PDB file of C-alpha atoms in Angstrom:
ATOM      1  CA  MET A 537     -24.274   0.682  58.698  1.00  0.00           C
ATOM      2  CA  ILE A 538     -25.155   2.465  55.466  1.00  0.00           C
ATOM      3  CA  LYS A 539     -25.713   6.176  55.566  1.00  0.00           C
ATOM      4  CA  LEU A 540     -28.212   7.546  53.170  1.00  0.00           C
ATOM      5  CA  CYS A 541     -27.599  11.029  51.942  1.00  0.00           C
ATOM      6  CA  ARG A 542     -30.521  13.247  51.632  1.00  0.00           C
ATOM      7  CA  LYS A 543     -30.676  15.291  48.511  1.00  0.00           C
ATOM      8  CA  GLN A 544     -29.525  18.750  49.370  1.00  0.00           C
ATOM      9  CA  GLU A 545     -31.672  21.542  48.270  1.00  0.00           C
ATOM     10  CA  SER A 546     -30.021  23.303  45.402  1.00  0.00           C
ATOM     11  CA  LYS A 547     -29.301  26.930  45.980  1.00  0.00           C
ATOM     12  CA  PRO A 548     -30.214  29.345  43.221  1.00  0.00           C
ATOM     13  CA  ARG A 549     -27.142  30.294  41.231  1.00  0.00           C
ATOM     14  CA  SER A 550     -26.201  33.911  41.010  1.00  0.00           C
ATOM     15  CA  ILE A 551     -26.587  35.712  37.705  1.00  0.00           C
ATOM     16  CA  SER A 552     -22.824  36.300  37.476  1.00  0.00           C
ATOM     17  CA  SER A 553     -22.015  32.594  37.826  1.00  0.00           C
ATOM     18  CA  ILE A 554     -24.552  31.768  35.093  1.00  0.00           C
ATOM     19  CA  LYS A 555     -22.953  34.397  32.832  1.00  0.00           C
ATOM     20  CA  THR A 556     -19.537  32.936  33.601  1.00  0.00           C
ATOM     21  CA  LEU A 557     -20.784  29.463  32.723  1.00  0.00           C
ATOM     22  CA  ILE A 558     -22.284  30.703  29.440  1.00  0.00           C
ATOM     23  CA  LYS A 559     -19.021  32.478  28.575  1.00  0.00           C
ATOM     24  CA  PHE A 560     -17.084  29.297  29.359  1.00  0.00           C
ATOM     25  CA  ILE A 561     -19.371  27.203  27.125  1.00  0.00           C
ATOM     26  CA  LYS A 562     -19.057  29.768  24.304  1.00  0.00           C
ATOM     27  CA  ASN A 563     -15.260  29.674  24.574  1.00  0.00           C
ATOM     28  CA  ILE A 564     -15.271  25.889  24.341  1.00  0.00           C
ATOM     29  CA  TYR A 565     -17.590  26.101  21.313  1.00  0.00           C
ATOM     30  CA  TYR A 566     -15.338  28.642  19.546  1.00  0.00           C
ATOM     31  CA  GLU A 567     -12.261  26.577  20.344  1.00  0.00           C
ATOM     32  CA  ILE A 568     -13.831  23.457  18.834  1.00  0.00           C
ATOM     33  CA  MET A 569     -15.112  25.345  15.795  1.00  0.00           C
ATOM     34  CA  SER A 570     -11.694  26.916  15.161  1.00  0.00           C
ATOM     35  CA  ASN A 571     -10.493  23.448  14.194  1.00  0.00           C
ATOM     36  CA  PHE A 572     -12.865  23.543  11.224  1.00  0.00           C
ATOM     37  CA  VAL A 573     -11.990  27.006   9.905  1.00  0.00           C
ATOM     38  CA  LEU A 574     -10.104  25.674   6.885  1.00  0.00           C
ATOM     39  CA  GLU A 575     -13.210  23.771   5.858  1.00  0.00           C
ATOM     40  CA  LYS A 576     -15.158  27.029   5.775  1.00  0.00           C
ATOM     41  CA  VAL A 577     -12.629  29.304   4.103  1.00  0.00           C
ATOM     42  CA  LYS A 578     -13.301  30.005   0.441  1.00  0.00           C
ATOM     43  CA  TYR A 579     -10.554  31.317  -1.785  1.00  0.00           C
ATOM     44  CA  GLY A 580     -10.401  33.390  -4.899  1.00  0.00           C
ATOM     45  CA  ILE A 581      -7.521  33.676  -7.344  1.00  0.00           C
ATOM     46  CA  GLU A 582      -5.793  36.922  -8.263  1.00  0.00           C
ATOM     47  CA  GLY A 583      -3.015  37.561 -10.722  1.00  0.00           C
ATOM     48  CA  GLU A 584      -2.058  36.520 -14.206  1.00  0.00           C
ATOM     49  CA  CYS A 585      -0.013  33.724 -15.688  1.00  0.00           C
ATOM     50  CA  CYS A 586       3.680  34.621 -15.938  1.00  0.00           C
ATOM     51  CA  HIS A 587       4.365  31.702 -18.328  1.00  0.00           C
ATOM     52  CA  CYS A 588       6.961  30.117 -16.040  1.00  0.00           C
ATOM     53  CA  GLY A 589       5.603  26.701 -17.079  1.00  0.00           C
ATOM     54  CA  ASP A 590       6.131  25.117 -13.656  1.00  0.00           C
ATOM     55  CA  CYS A 591       2.492  23.985 -13.553  1.00  0.00           C
ATOM     56  CA  CYS A 592       3.170  21.960 -16.724  1.00  0.00           C
ATOM     57  CA  ARG A 593       6.675  20.769 -15.877  1.00  0.00           C
ATOM     58  CA  PHE A 594       6.006  19.554 -12.319  1.00  0.00           C
ATOM     59  CA  MET A 595       2.564  17.969 -11.997  1.00  0.00           C
ATOM     60  CA  TYR A 596       1.980  15.951  -8.871  1.00  0.00           C
ATOM     61  CA  SER A 597      -0.061  12.776  -9.116  1.00  0.00           C
ATOM     62  CA  LEU A 598      -2.011  11.358  -6.216  1.00  0.00           C
ATOM     63  CA  ASP A 599      -1.895   7.646  -5.501  1.00  0.00           C
ATOM     64  CA  ILE A 600       0.131   6.827  -8.606  1.00  0.00           C
ATOM     65  CA  TYR A 601       3.419   5.401  -7.398  1.00  0.00           C
ATOM     66  CA  THR A 602       4.914   3.463 -10.311  1.00  0.00           C
ATOM     67  CA  GLU A 603       5.359   3.918 -14.032  1.00  0.00           C
ATOM     68  CA  GLU A 604       3.399   0.689 -14.494  1.00  0.00           C
ATOM     69  CA  GLU A 605       0.415   2.241 -12.714  1.00  0.00           C
ATOM     70  CA  PHE A 606       0.756   5.368 -14.844  1.00  0.00           C
ATOM     71  CA  ASN A 607       0.923   3.346 -18.072  1.00  0.00           C
ATOM     72  CA  PHE A 608      -2.120   1.352 -16.979  1.00  0.00           C
ATOM     73  CA  LEU A 609      -3.970   4.634 -16.378  1.00  0.00           C
ATOM     74  CA  THR A 610      -3.154   5.869 -19.885  1.00  0.00           C
ATOM     75  CA  ASN A 611      -4.924   2.818 -21.335  1.00  0.00           C
ATOM     76  CA  PHE A 612      -8.177   4.125 -19.856  1.00  0.00           C
ATOM     77  CA  TYR A 613      -7.414   7.820 -20.281  1.00  0.00           C
ATOM     78  CA  PRO A 614      -5.399   8.223 -23.499  1.00  0.00           C
ATOM     79  CA  LYS A 615      -5.262  11.991 -23.002  1.00  0.00           C
ATOM     80  CA  TYR A 616      -2.732  11.379 -20.204  1.00  0.00           C
ATOM     81  CA  LYS A 617      -0.232  10.080 -22.747  1.00  0.00           C
ATOM     82  CA  ARG A 618       0.804  13.708 -23.151  1.00  0.00           C
ATOM     83  CA  PHE A 619       2.592  13.416 -19.783  1.00  0.00           C
ATOM     84  CA  LYS A 620       5.878  11.750 -18.929  1.00  0.00           C
ATOM     85  CA  VAL A 621       7.176  10.597 -15.567  1.00  0.00           C
ATOM     86  CA  ILE A 622      10.097  12.718 -14.336  1.00  0.00           C
ATOM     87  CA  GLY A 623      10.434  11.637 -10.711  1.00  0.00           C
ATOM     88  CA  LYS A 624       8.730  11.107  -7.359  1.00  0.00           C
ATOM     89  CA  ASP A 625       7.764  13.431  -4.531  1.00  0.00           C
ATOM     90  CA  GLU A 626       8.618  12.905  -0.857  1.00  0.00           C
ATOM     91  CA  TYR A 627       5.569  10.626  -0.483  1.00  0.00           C
ATOM     92  CA  GLY A 628       6.425   8.407  -3.436  1.00  0.00           C
ATOM     93  CA  ASN A 629       3.789   9.883  -5.775  1.00  0.00           C
ATOM     94  CA  LEU A 630       4.915  10.297  -9.363  1.00  0.00           C
ATOM     95  CA  ILE A 631       5.827  13.744 -10.665  1.00  0.00           C
ATOM     96  CA  LEU A 632       4.722  14.255 -14.250  1.00  0.00           C
ATOM     97  CA  ALA A 633       5.632  16.754 -16.953  1.00  0.00           C
ATOM     98  CA  CYS A 634       3.704  17.675 -20.061  1.00  0.00           C
ATOM     99  CA  LYS A 635       5.501  16.635 -23.241  1.00  0.00           C
ATOM    100  CA  PHE A 636       3.968  19.538 -25.168  1.00  0.00           C
ATOM    101  CA  ILE A 637       5.271  22.562 -23.254  1.00  0.00           C
ATOM    102  CA  ASP A 638       7.960  24.503 -25.082  1.00  0.00           C
ATOM    103  CA  GLU A 639      11.012  26.360 -23.740  1.00  0.00           C
ATOM    104  CA  THR A 640       9.023  29.618 -23.485  1.00  0.00           C
ATOM    105  CA  GLY A 641       6.541  28.032 -21.052  1.00  0.00           C
ATOM    106  CA  LEU A 642       3.743  28.026 -23.621  1.00  0.00           C
ATOM    107  CA  CYS A 643       1.581  25.157 -24.811  1.00  0.00           C
ATOM    108  CA  PRO A 644       1.612  24.574 -28.579  1.00  0.00           C
ATOM    109  CA  ASP A 645      -1.669  22.651 -28.168  1.00  0.00           C
ATOM    110  CA  TYR A 646      -3.265  25.439 -26.108  1.00  0.00           C
ATOM    111  CA  GLU A 647      -6.658  25.227 -27.833  1.00  0.00           C
ATOM    112  CA  ASN A 648      -6.931  21.493 -27.022  1.00  0.00           C
ATOM    113  CA  ARG A 649      -5.437  21.519 -23.536  1.00  0.00           C
ATOM    114  CA  LEU A 650      -7.013  19.390 -20.827  1.00  0.00           C
ATOM    115  CA  GLU A 651      -9.604  20.697 -18.367  1.00  0.00           C
ATOM    116  CA  MET A 652      -7.082  20.397 -15.542  1.00  0.00           C
ATOM    117  CA  CYS A 653      -4.836  22.771 -17.474  1.00  0.00           C
ATOM    118  CA  LYS A 654      -7.631  25.239 -18.188  1.00  0.00           C
ATOM    119  CA  ASP A 655      -8.650  25.102 -14.533  1.00  0.00           C
ATOM    120  CA  TYR A 656      -5.225  25.929 -13.061  1.00  0.00           C
ATOM    121  CA  PRO A 657      -4.969  27.231 -10.417  1.00  0.00           C
ATOM    122  CA  ASN A 658      -8.014  25.613  -8.857  1.00  0.00           C
ATOM    123  CA  PRO A 659      -8.627  26.921  -5.301  1.00  0.00           C
ATOM    124  CA  ALA A 660     -10.373  23.708  -4.229  1.00  0.00           C
ATOM    125  CA  LYS A 661      -7.368  21.591  -5.224  1.00  0.00           C
ATOM    126  CA  ILE A 662      -4.947  23.923  -3.506  1.00  0.00           C
ATOM    127  CA  LYS A 663      -7.082  23.918  -0.367  1.00  0.00           C
ATOM    128  CA  ALA A 664      -7.055  20.110  -0.460  1.00  0.00           C
ATOM    129  CA  GLY A 665      -3.273  20.010  -0.251  1.00  0.00           C
ATOM    130  CA  GLY A 666      -2.039  21.284  -3.593  1.00  0.00           C
ATOM    131  CA  ARG A 667       0.211  24.297  -3.832  1.00  0.00           C
ATOM    132  CA  LEU A 668       1.139  27.161  -6.076  1.00  0.00           C
ATOM    133  CA  TYR A 669       4.615  27.003  -7.555  1.00  0.00           C
ATOM    134  CA  LYS A 670       7.321  29.380  -6.315  1.00  0.00           C
ATOM    135  CA  ARG A 671       7.594  31.259  -9.601  1.00  0.00           C
ATOM    136  CA  CYS A 672       3.828  31.341 -10.130  1.00  0.00           C
ATOM    137  CA  THR A 673       2.417  34.876  -9.919  1.00  0.00           C
ATOM    138  CA  TYR A 674      -1.124  33.826  -9.049  1.00  0.00           C
ATOM    139  CA  LYS A 675      -2.185  34.543  -5.477  1.00  0.00           C
ATOM    140  CA  LEU A 676      -4.685  32.609  -3.392  1.00  0.00           C
ATOM    141  CA  ILE A 677      -6.854  35.161  -1.566  1.00  0.00           C
ATOM    142  CA  PRO A 678      -9.315  34.185   1.194  1.00  0.00           C
ATOM    143  CA  GLU A 679     -12.750  35.660   0.530  1.00  0.00           C
ATOM    144  CA  ARG A 680     -13.161  36.139   4.275  1.00  0.00           C
ATOM    145  CA  GLU A 681     -10.442  37.176   6.712  1.00  0.00           C
ATOM    146  CA  PHE A 682      -9.302  34.578   9.239  1.00  0.00           C
ATOM    147  CA  GLU A 683     -10.140  36.873  12.159  1.00  0.00           C
ATOM    148  CA  SER A 684     -13.824  36.820  11.211  1.00  0.00           C
ATOM    149  CA  PHE A 685     -13.931  33.141  12.215  1.00  0.00           C
ATOM    150  CA  LEU A 686     -12.665  33.884  15.712  1.00  0.00           C
ATOM    151  CA  SER A 687     -14.852  34.545  18.708  1.00  0.00           C
ATOM    152  CA  PRO A 688     -15.267  38.232  19.636  1.00  0.00           C
ATOM    153  CA  GLU A 689     -13.021  37.674  22.675  1.00  0.00           C
ATOM    154  CA  LYS A 690     -10.198  36.247  20.550  1.00  0.00           C
ATOM    155  CA  GLN A 691     -10.572  39.052  18.006  1.00  0.00           C
ATOM    156  CA  ARG A 692     -10.044  41.603  20.782  1.00  0.00           C
ATOM    157  CA  ARG A 693      -6.991  39.717  22.077  1.00  0.00           C
ATOM    158  CA  ARG A 694      -5.325  39.775  18.636  1.00  0.00           C
ATOM    159  CA  VAL A 695      -5.346  43.580  18.484  1.00  0.00           C
TER     160      VAL A 695
END
């Protein structure tokens, strides 16, 4: 014998349980959105060049793993012939150094340097996985504090 269940009449929810549900949904939303904070953070650069030269002596390539690949690249981009291969990083990417930098950390071809050199340090590249060098005196400063991305409840808990 099959029993059929009659639809029970739904009881009106209390205001406090609705508020609790809304708070719960908001917390889930803020938790999910906190995973995307780095995508939203914008950075500015402060400081001045200290002429350590590390940005010219240790340039990290992406997806260039062999000297053959690097030499092939220089056929299409002759301006990259100013770099030499000096090693590999922990992921196997080539580490390059500029042939032009002198012992004082200055570029003798400063007026004709590449855009990537003029652009250093580029916040977008650093945010995408690049890094400032240890001796570099530039600072990466978020334009908005991390706490401002948190829900009001989490901001109160951090105090």
